[in-house]
Amino acid sequence: EAGVTQSPTHLIKTRGQQATLRCSPISGHTSVYWYQQALGLGLQFLLWYDEGEERNRGNFPPRFSGRQFPNYSSELNVNALELEDSALYLCASSRLAEGTAALHFGNGTRLTVT
Amino acid sequence: SQQGEEDPQALSIQEGENATMNCSYKTSINNLQWYRQNSGRGLVHLILIRSNEREKHSGRLRVTLDTSKKSSSLLITASRAADTASYFCATRESGGGADGLTFGKGTHLIIQP
């Protein structure tokens, strides 16, 4: 079974630009989660999608947005990039929308904003 | 906000020794999970313990949960160099889970050969 795949692995952008990060969940998983892992801050919850709908979002400004496609893959968009957006962005998927399922993570996209 | 807080922040031990990491959390939970992250990689799920369980084993891993103290511990026995990684606890709050899993900042474990 293929794992969660994220692309690109690395992304370098200039402040003010927009970034698009992509995630393909494990086959059969309908829930996709996005997390930001900045240095020294642990994992911060960004967004949760299930069955194509945004179920919840973390404490991030509206310039962080995303969507989930009919095939359950997902995109994270970050507009008007700021230097502090530099981080590892992790996508995870699970089989159930409820809280009992473990999350399966991709290896992340390293976003660097200069 | 961070729900789980791991302790210690960093731990360095000799290969073969046991490693113990602790996690404290603040609210009532549905379950608590432990994950491992090798440098620059994604997280790997290790073990899940439900709120009505007190102890769980998986190979060289032993997890305990004390809901009265809102704390959990992860014990890795007979450590190996390959166990060098960051370990995170993650909690799912009772009655929802709409916030996704809430992770702590992790314990960085170094196994000296």
PDB file of C-alpha atoms in Angstrom:
ATOM      1  CA  GLU A   1       0.000   0.000   0.000  1.00  0.00           C
ATOM      2  CA  ALA A   2       1.424   3.352  -1.015  1.00  0.00           C
ATOM      3  CA  GLY A   3       1.830   5.826   1.819  1.00  0.00           C
ATOM      4  CA  VAL A   4       0.842   9.462   1.989  1.00  0.00           C
ATOM      5  CA  THR A   5       2.702  11.396  -0.694  1.00  0.00           C
ATOM      6  CA  GLN A   6       3.427  15.099  -0.652  1.00  0.00           C
ATOM      7  CA  SER A   7       4.813  17.361  -3.343  1.00  0.00           C
ATOM      8  CA  PRO A   8       7.026  19.176  -3.794  1.00  0.00           C
ATOM      9  CA  THR A   9       9.565  18.045  -1.184  1.00  0.00           C
ATOM     10  CA  HIS A  10      11.148  21.480  -1.092  1.00  0.00           C
ATOM     11  CA  LEU A  11       9.765  24.864  -2.103  1.00  0.00           C
ATOM     12  CA  ILE A  12      11.532  28.216  -2.014  1.00  0.00           C
ATOM     13  CA  LYS A  13       9.433  31.345  -2.365  1.00  0.00           C
ATOM     14  CA  THR A  14       9.846  35.059  -1.901  1.00  0.00           C
ATOM     15  CA  ARG A  15       7.891  37.035   0.666  1.00  0.00           C
ATOM     16  CA  GLY A  16       4.525  38.097  -0.765  1.00  0.00           C
ATOM     17  CA  GLN A  17       4.276  35.213  -3.220  1.00  0.00           C
ATOM     18  CA  GLN A  18       1.820  32.331  -3.077  1.00  0.00           C
ATOM     19  CA  ALA A  19       2.633  28.673  -2.422  1.00  0.00           C
ATOM     20  CA  THR A  20       0.666  25.556  -3.293  1.00  0.00           C
ATOM     21  CA  LEU A  21       1.399  22.273  -1.548  1.00  0.00           C
ATOM     22  CA  ARG A  22      -0.151  18.955  -2.568  1.00  0.00           C
ATOM     23  CA  CYS A  23      -1.019  15.767  -0.737  1.00  0.00           C
ATOM     24  CA  SER A  24      -2.285  12.356  -1.813  1.00  0.00           C
ATOM     25  CA  PRO A  25      -3.715  10.256   1.012  1.00  0.00           C
ATOM     26  CA  ILE A  26      -3.503   6.523   1.410  1.00  0.00           C
ATOM     27  CA  SER A  27      -6.046   4.758  -0.779  1.00  0.00           C
ATOM     28  CA  GLY A  28      -9.318   4.383   1.109  1.00  0.00           C
ATOM     29  CA  HIS A  29      -8.618   7.243   3.512  1.00  0.00           C
ATOM     30  CA  THR A  30     -11.159  10.050   3.330  1.00  0.00           C
ATOM     31  CA  SER A  31      -9.773  12.396   5.984  1.00  0.00           C
ATOM     32  CA  VAL A  32      -6.799  14.654   5.307  1.00  0.00           C
ATOM     33  CA  TYR A  33      -5.090  16.819   7.900  1.00  0.00           C
ATOM     34  CA  TRP A  34      -2.512  19.576   7.427  1.00  0.00           C
ATOM     35  CA  TYR A  35       0.013  20.540  10.103  1.00  0.00           C
ATOM     36  CA  GLN A  36       2.728  23.170  10.245  1.00  0.00           C
ATOM     37  CA  GLN A  37       5.958  22.266  12.008  1.00  0.00           C
ATOM     38  CA  ALA A  38       8.065  25.357  12.530  1.00  0.00           C
ATOM     39  CA  LEU A  39      11.378  25.140  14.353  1.00  0.00           C
ATOM     40  CA  GLY A  40      10.863  24.914  18.089  1.00  0.00           C
ATOM     41  CA  LEU A  41       7.066  25.118  17.932  1.00  0.00           C
ATOM     42  CA  GLY A  42       6.048  21.483  17.517  1.00  0.00           C
ATOM     43  CA  LEU A  43       3.176  20.579  15.223  1.00  0.00           C
ATOM     44  CA  GLN A  44       0.425  23.143  14.835  1.00  0.00           C
ATOM     45  CA  PHE A  45      -2.932  21.994  13.455  1.00  0.00           C
ATOM     46  CA  LEU A  46      -3.886  23.841  10.270  1.00  0.00           C
ATOM     47  CA  LEU A  47      -6.819  22.210   8.497  1.00  0.00           C
ATOM     48  CA  TRP A  48      -8.925  19.072   8.426  1.00  0.00           C
ATOM     49  CA  TYR A  49     -10.830  17.861   5.372  1.00  0.00           C
ATOM     50  CA  ASP A  50     -13.175  14.933   5.130  1.00  0.00           C
ATOM     51  CA  GLU A  51     -15.290  13.831   2.171  1.00  0.00           C
ATOM     52  CA  GLY A  52     -14.450  17.029   0.327  1.00  0.00           C
ATOM     53  CA  GLU A  53     -15.542  19.362   3.106  1.00  0.00           C
ATOM     54  CA  GLU A  54     -13.460  21.515   5.432  1.00  0.00           C
ATOM     55  CA  ARG A  55     -14.328  20.169   8.900  1.00  0.00           C
ATOM     56  CA  ASN A  56     -12.206  22.463  11.004  1.00  0.00           C
ATOM     57  CA  ARG A  57      -9.246  24.806  10.928  1.00  0.00           C
ATOM     58  CA  GLY A  58      -6.639  25.776  13.448  1.00  0.00           C
ATOM     59  CA  ASN A  59      -5.684  29.219  14.654  1.00  0.00           C
ATOM     60  CA  PHE A  60      -4.166  30.449  11.391  1.00  0.00           C
ATOM     61  CA  PRO A  61      -5.025  33.524   9.304  1.00  0.00           C
ATOM     62  CA  PRO A  62      -7.327  33.226   6.253  1.00  0.00           C
ATOM     63  CA  ARG A  63      -4.385  33.391   3.868  1.00  0.00           C
ATOM     64  CA  PHE A  64      -3.919  29.715   4.733  1.00  0.00           C
ATOM     65  CA  SER A  65      -6.566  27.830   2.797  1.00  0.00           C
ATOM     66  CA  GLY A  66      -7.030  24.582   1.003  1.00  0.00           C
ATOM     67  CA  ARG A  67      -9.382  22.133  -0.559  1.00  0.00           C
ATOM     68  CA  GLN A  68      -9.998  18.434  -0.962  1.00  0.00           C
ATOM     69  CA  PHE A  69     -10.744  16.957  -4.348  1.00  0.00           C
ATOM     70  CA  PRO A  70     -13.222  14.164  -5.211  1.00  0.00           C
ATOM     71  CA  ASN A  71     -10.348  11.646  -5.214  1.00  0.00           C
ATOM     72  CA  TYR A  72      -9.567  12.793  -1.614  1.00  0.00           C
ATOM     73  CA  SER A  73      -6.255  14.400  -2.528  1.00  0.00           C
ATOM     74  CA  SER A  74      -5.744  17.834  -1.068  1.00  0.00           C
ATOM     75  CA  GLU A  75      -4.074  21.159  -1.687  1.00  0.00           C
ATOM     76  CA  LEU A  76      -2.823  23.692   0.831  1.00  0.00           C
ATOM     77  CA  ASN A  77      -2.496  27.262  -0.411  1.00  0.00           C
ATOM     78  CA  VAL A  78      -0.611  29.962   1.416  1.00  0.00           C
ATOM     79  CA  ASN A  79      -1.078  33.470   0.068  1.00  0.00           C
ATOM     80  CA  ALA A  80       0.985  36.587   0.742  1.00  0.00           C
ATOM     81  CA  LEU A  81       3.865  34.551   2.157  1.00  0.00           C
ATOM     82  CA  GLU A  82       5.654  35.877   5.206  1.00  0.00           C
ATOM     83  CA  LEU A  83       9.098  34.926   6.481  1.00  0.00           C
ATOM     84  CA  GLU A  84       7.581  33.160   9.499  1.00  0.00           C
ATOM     85  CA  ASP A  85       5.690  30.797   7.186  1.00  0.00           C
ATOM     86  CA  SER A  86       8.983  28.972   6.649  1.00  0.00           C
ATOM     87  CA  ALA A  87       8.367  25.513   8.077  1.00  0.00           C
ATOM     88  CA  LEU A  88       7.841  21.850   7.329  1.00  0.00           C
ATOM     89  CA  TYR A  89       4.237  21.309   6.232  1.00  0.00           C
ATOM     90  CA  LEU A  90       2.971  17.832   6.995  1.00  0.00           C
ATOM     91  CA  CYS A  91      -0.070  16.153   5.553  1.00  0.00           C
ATOM     92  CA  ALA A  92      -1.689  13.161   7.214  1.00  0.00           C
ATOM     93  CA  SER A  93      -4.596  10.926   6.335  1.00  0.00           C
ATOM     94  CA  SER A  94      -6.839   8.581   8.257  1.00  0.00           C
ATOM     95  CA  ARG A  95      -9.561   6.103   7.452  1.00  0.00           C
ATOM     96  CA  LEU A  96     -12.097   7.505   9.842  1.00  0.00           C
ATOM     97  CA  ALA A  97     -13.246  11.029  10.534  1.00  0.00           C
ATOM     98  CA  GLU A  98     -13.604  10.125  14.213  1.00  0.00           C
ATOM     99  CA  GLY A  99     -10.907  10.445  16.779  1.00  0.00           C
ATOM    100  CA  THR A 100      -9.945   6.829  17.242  1.00  0.00           C
ATOM    101  CA  ALA A 101      -7.904   6.437  14.091  1.00  0.00           C
ATOM    102  CA  ALA A 102      -4.161   6.870  13.895  1.00  0.00           C
ATOM    103  CA  LEU A 103      -2.795   9.403  11.443  1.00  0.00           C
ATOM    104  CA  HIS A 104      -0.507   8.386   8.601  1.00  0.00           C
ATOM    105  CA  PHE A 105       1.907  11.150   7.689  1.00  0.00           C
ATOM    106  CA  GLY A 106       3.733  12.051   4.520  1.00  0.00           C
ATOM    107  CA  ASN A 107       7.336  13.233   4.636  1.00  0.00           C
ATOM    108  CA  GLY A 108       6.322  16.839   4.278  1.00  0.00           C
ATOM    109  CA  THR A 109       7.065  19.858   2.128  1.00  0.00           C
ATOM    110  CA  ARG A 110       9.863  22.092   3.371  1.00  0.00           C
ATOM    111  CA  LEU A 111       8.785  25.657   2.574  1.00  0.00           C
ATOM    112  CA  THR A 112      11.407  28.361   2.757  1.00  0.00           C
ATOM    113  CA  VAL A 113      10.362  31.988   2.409  1.00  0.00           C
ATOM    114  CA  THR A 114      13.130  34.472   1.647  1.00  0.00           C
TER     115      THR A 114
ATOM    116  CA  SER B   1      -2.364  25.744  21.553  1.00  0.00           C
ATOM    117  CA  GLN B   2      -0.317  22.805  22.777  1.00  0.00           C
ATOM    118  CA  GLN B   3      -2.315  20.208  24.683  1.00  0.00           C
ATOM    119  CA  GLY B   4       0.428  17.695  25.363  1.00  0.00           C
ATOM    120  CA  GLU B   5       3.757  18.560  26.918  1.00  0.00           C
ATOM    121  CA  GLU B   6       6.548  16.029  26.707  1.00  0.00           C
ATOM    122  CA  ASP B   7       9.240  15.730  29.310  1.00  0.00           C
ATOM    123  CA  PRO B   8      12.198  15.760  29.061  1.00  0.00           C
ATOM    124  CA  GLN B   9      12.794  17.941  25.999  1.00  0.00           C
ATOM    125  CA  ALA B  10      15.909  15.918  25.223  1.00  0.00           C
ATOM    126  CA  LEU B  11      17.312  12.612  26.459  1.00  0.00           C
ATOM    127  CA  SER B  12      20.643  10.957  25.708  1.00  0.00           C
ATOM    128  CA  ILE B  13      21.308   7.380  26.834  1.00  0.00           C
ATOM    129  CA  GLN B  14      23.591   4.477  25.999  1.00  0.00           C
ATOM    130  CA  GLU B  15      22.493   1.750  23.628  1.00  0.00           C
ATOM    131  CA  GLY B  16      20.847  -1.071  25.527  1.00  0.00           C
ATOM    132  CA  GLU B  17      19.456   1.154  28.271  1.00  0.00           C
ATOM    133  CA  ASN B  18      15.770   1.909  28.710  1.00  0.00           C
ATOM    134  CA  ALA B  19      14.328   5.279  27.728  1.00  0.00           C
ATOM    135  CA  THR B  20      11.332   6.819  29.448  1.00  0.00           C
ATOM    136  CA  MET B  21       9.449   9.838  28.163  1.00  0.00           C
ATOM    137  CA  ASN B  22       6.497  11.517  29.801  1.00  0.00           C
ATOM    138  CA  CYS B  23       3.538  13.458  28.488  1.00  0.00           C
ATOM    139  CA  SER B  24       1.098  15.650  30.361  1.00  0.00           C
ATOM    140  CA  TYR B  25      -2.121  17.036  28.962  1.00  0.00           C
ATOM    141  CA  LYS B  26      -4.845  19.404  30.086  1.00  0.00           C
ATOM    142  CA  THR B  27      -8.326  18.296  29.077  1.00  0.00           C
ATOM    143  CA  SER B  28     -10.365  15.100  29.034  1.00  0.00           C
ATOM    144  CA  ILE B  29      -9.322  12.890  26.184  1.00  0.00           C
ATOM    145  CA  ASN B  30     -10.736  10.161  23.987  1.00  0.00           C
ATOM    146  CA  ASN B  31      -7.343   8.630  23.353  1.00  0.00           C
ATOM    147  CA  LEU B  32      -3.627   9.388  23.472  1.00  0.00           C
ATOM    148  CA  GLN B  33      -1.189   8.433  20.749  1.00  0.00           C
ATOM    149  CA  TRP B  34       2.585   8.344  20.498  1.00  0.00           C
ATOM    150  CA  TYR B  35       4.460   9.100  17.293  1.00  0.00           C
ATOM    151  CA  ARG B  36       8.110   9.004  16.245  1.00  0.00           C
ATOM    152  CA  GLN B  37       9.763  11.422  13.841  1.00  0.00           C
ATOM    153  CA  ASN B  38      13.149  10.837  12.306  1.00  0.00           C
ATOM    154  CA  SER B  39      14.984  14.005  11.355  1.00  0.00           C
ATOM    155  CA  GLY B  40      13.236  15.904   8.558  1.00  0.00           C
ATOM    156  CA  ARG B  41      10.734  13.152   7.917  1.00  0.00           C
ATOM    157  CA  GLY B  42       7.045  12.598   8.593  1.00  0.00           C
ATOM    158  CA  LEU B  43       5.700  11.176  11.815  1.00  0.00           C
ATOM    159  CA  VAL B  44       5.161   7.469  12.279  1.00  0.00           C
ATOM    160  CA  HIS B  45       2.382   6.194  14.521  1.00  0.00           C
ATOM    161  CA  LEU B  46       3.691   3.975  17.324  1.00  0.00           C
ATOM    162  CA  ILE B  47       0.832   3.178  19.654  1.00  0.00           C
ATOM    163  CA  LEU B  48      -2.651   4.348  20.680  1.00  0.00           C
ATOM    164  CA  ILE B  49      -4.080   4.009  24.161  1.00  0.00           C
ATOM    165  CA  ARG B  50      -7.730   4.705  24.864  1.00  0.00           C
ATOM    166  CA  SER B  51      -8.934   6.652  27.867  1.00  0.00           C
ATOM    167  CA  ASN B  52     -10.310   3.493  29.520  1.00  0.00           C
ATOM    168  CA  GLU B  53      -6.975   1.652  29.216  1.00  0.00           C
ATOM    169  CA  ARG B  54      -4.119   1.921  31.705  1.00  0.00           C
ATOM    170  CA  GLU B  55      -1.270   0.136  29.955  1.00  0.00           C
ATOM    171  CA  LYS B  56      -0.441  -1.114  26.501  1.00  0.00           C
ATOM    172  CA  HIS B  57       2.515  -2.972  24.988  1.00  0.00           C
ATOM    173  CA  SER B  58       3.855  -3.181  21.476  1.00  0.00           C
ATOM    174  CA  GLY B  59       7.171  -4.941  20.999  1.00  0.00           C
ATOM    175  CA  ARG B  60       9.786  -2.984  22.977  1.00  0.00           C
ATOM    176  CA  LEU B  61       7.291  -0.191  23.681  1.00  0.00           C
ATOM    177  CA  ARG B  62       5.228   0.154  26.837  1.00  0.00           C
ATOM    178  CA  VAL B  63       2.739   2.983  27.274  1.00  0.00           C
ATOM    179  CA  THR B  64       0.896   3.866  30.450  1.00  0.00           C
ATOM    180  CA  LEU B  65      -1.973   6.281  30.901  1.00  0.00           C
ATOM    181  CA  ASP B  66      -3.116   7.892  34.149  1.00  0.00           C
ATOM    182  CA  THR B  67      -6.242   9.911  33.417  1.00  0.00           C
ATOM    183  CA  SER B  68      -6.491  11.127  37.022  1.00  0.00           C
ATOM    184  CA  LYS B  69      -3.098  12.793  36.647  1.00  0.00           C
ATOM    185  CA  LYS B  70      -3.623  13.579  32.959  1.00  0.00           C
ATOM    186  CA  SER B  71      -0.318  11.989  32.104  1.00  0.00           C
ATOM    187  CA  SER B  72       1.188   9.230  30.005  1.00  0.00           C
ATOM    188  CA  SER B  73       4.597   7.639  29.725  1.00  0.00           C
ATOM    189  CA  LEU B  74       6.377   5.872  26.892  1.00  0.00           C
ATOM    190  CA  LEU B  75       9.038   3.331  27.788  1.00  0.00           C
ATOM    191  CA  ILE B  76      11.414   1.984  25.154  1.00  0.00           C
ATOM    192  CA  THR B  77      13.294  -1.031  26.442  1.00  0.00           C
ATOM    193  CA  ALA B  78      16.715  -2.224  25.275  1.00  0.00           C
ATOM    194  CA  SER B  79      17.254   0.896  23.165  1.00  0.00           C
ATOM    195  CA  ARG B  80      19.018   0.747  19.796  1.00  0.00           C
ATOM    196  CA  ALA B  81      20.813   3.389  17.749  1.00  0.00           C
ATOM    197  CA  ALA B  82      17.877   3.286  15.310  1.00  0.00           C
ATOM    198  CA  ASP B  83      15.587   4.548  18.088  1.00  0.00           C
ATOM    199  CA  THR B  84      17.260   7.961  17.824  1.00  0.00           C
ATOM    200  CA  ALA B  85      14.394  10.277  16.883  1.00  0.00           C
ATOM    201  CA  SER B  86      11.905  12.770  18.279  1.00  0.00           C
ATOM    202  CA  TYR B  87       8.911  11.325  20.071  1.00  0.00           C
ATOM    203  CA  PHE B  88       5.569  13.114  20.284  1.00  0.00           C
ATOM    204  CA  CYS B  89       2.448  12.460  22.255  1.00  0.00           C
ATOM    205  CA  ALA B  90      -0.839  13.491  20.688  1.00  0.00           C
ATOM    206  CA  THR B  91      -4.267  13.704  22.218  1.00  0.00           C
ATOM    207  CA  ARG B  92      -7.781  13.699  20.892  1.00  0.00           C
ATOM    208  CA  GLU B  93     -10.170  15.540  23.165  1.00  0.00           C
ATOM    209  CA  SER B  94     -13.345  13.870  24.346  1.00  0.00           C
ATOM    210  CA  GLY B  95     -16.603  14.699  22.678  1.00  0.00           C
ATOM    211  CA  GLY B  96     -15.366  15.852  19.347  1.00  0.00           C
ATOM    212  CA  GLY B  97     -11.983  15.457  17.824  1.00  0.00           C
ATOM    213  CA  ALA B  98     -12.837  18.263  15.455  1.00  0.00           C
ATOM    214  CA  ASP B  99      -9.531  19.929  16.164  1.00  0.00           C
ATOM    215  CA  GLY B 100      -7.510  17.043  14.903  1.00  0.00           C
ATOM    216  CA  LEU B 101      -4.837  15.569  17.077  1.00  0.00           C
ATOM    217  CA  THR B 102      -3.042  18.037  19.320  1.00  0.00           C
ATOM    218  CA  PHE B 103       0.685  17.390  19.527  1.00  0.00           C
ATOM    219  CA  GLY B 104       3.270  18.319  22.106  1.00  0.00           C
ATOM    220  CA  LYS B 105       6.684  19.707  21.205  1.00  0.00           C
ATOM    221  CA  GLY B 106       8.348  16.328  21.493  1.00  0.00           C
ATOM    222  CA  THR B 107      11.220  14.643  23.266  1.00  0.00           C
ATOM    223  CA  HIS B 108      14.430  14.352  21.273  1.00  0.00           C
ATOM    224  CA  LEU B 109      15.992  10.968  22.073  1.00  0.00           C
ATOM    225  CA  ILE B 110      19.614  10.227  21.256  1.00  0.00           C
ATOM    226  CA  ILE B 111      20.941   6.692  21.627  1.00  0.00           C
ATOM    227  CA  GLN B 112      24.723   6.625  21.979  1.00  0.00           C
ATOM    228  CA  PRO B 113      26.307   3.507  20.416  1.00  0.00           C
TER     229      PRO B 113
END
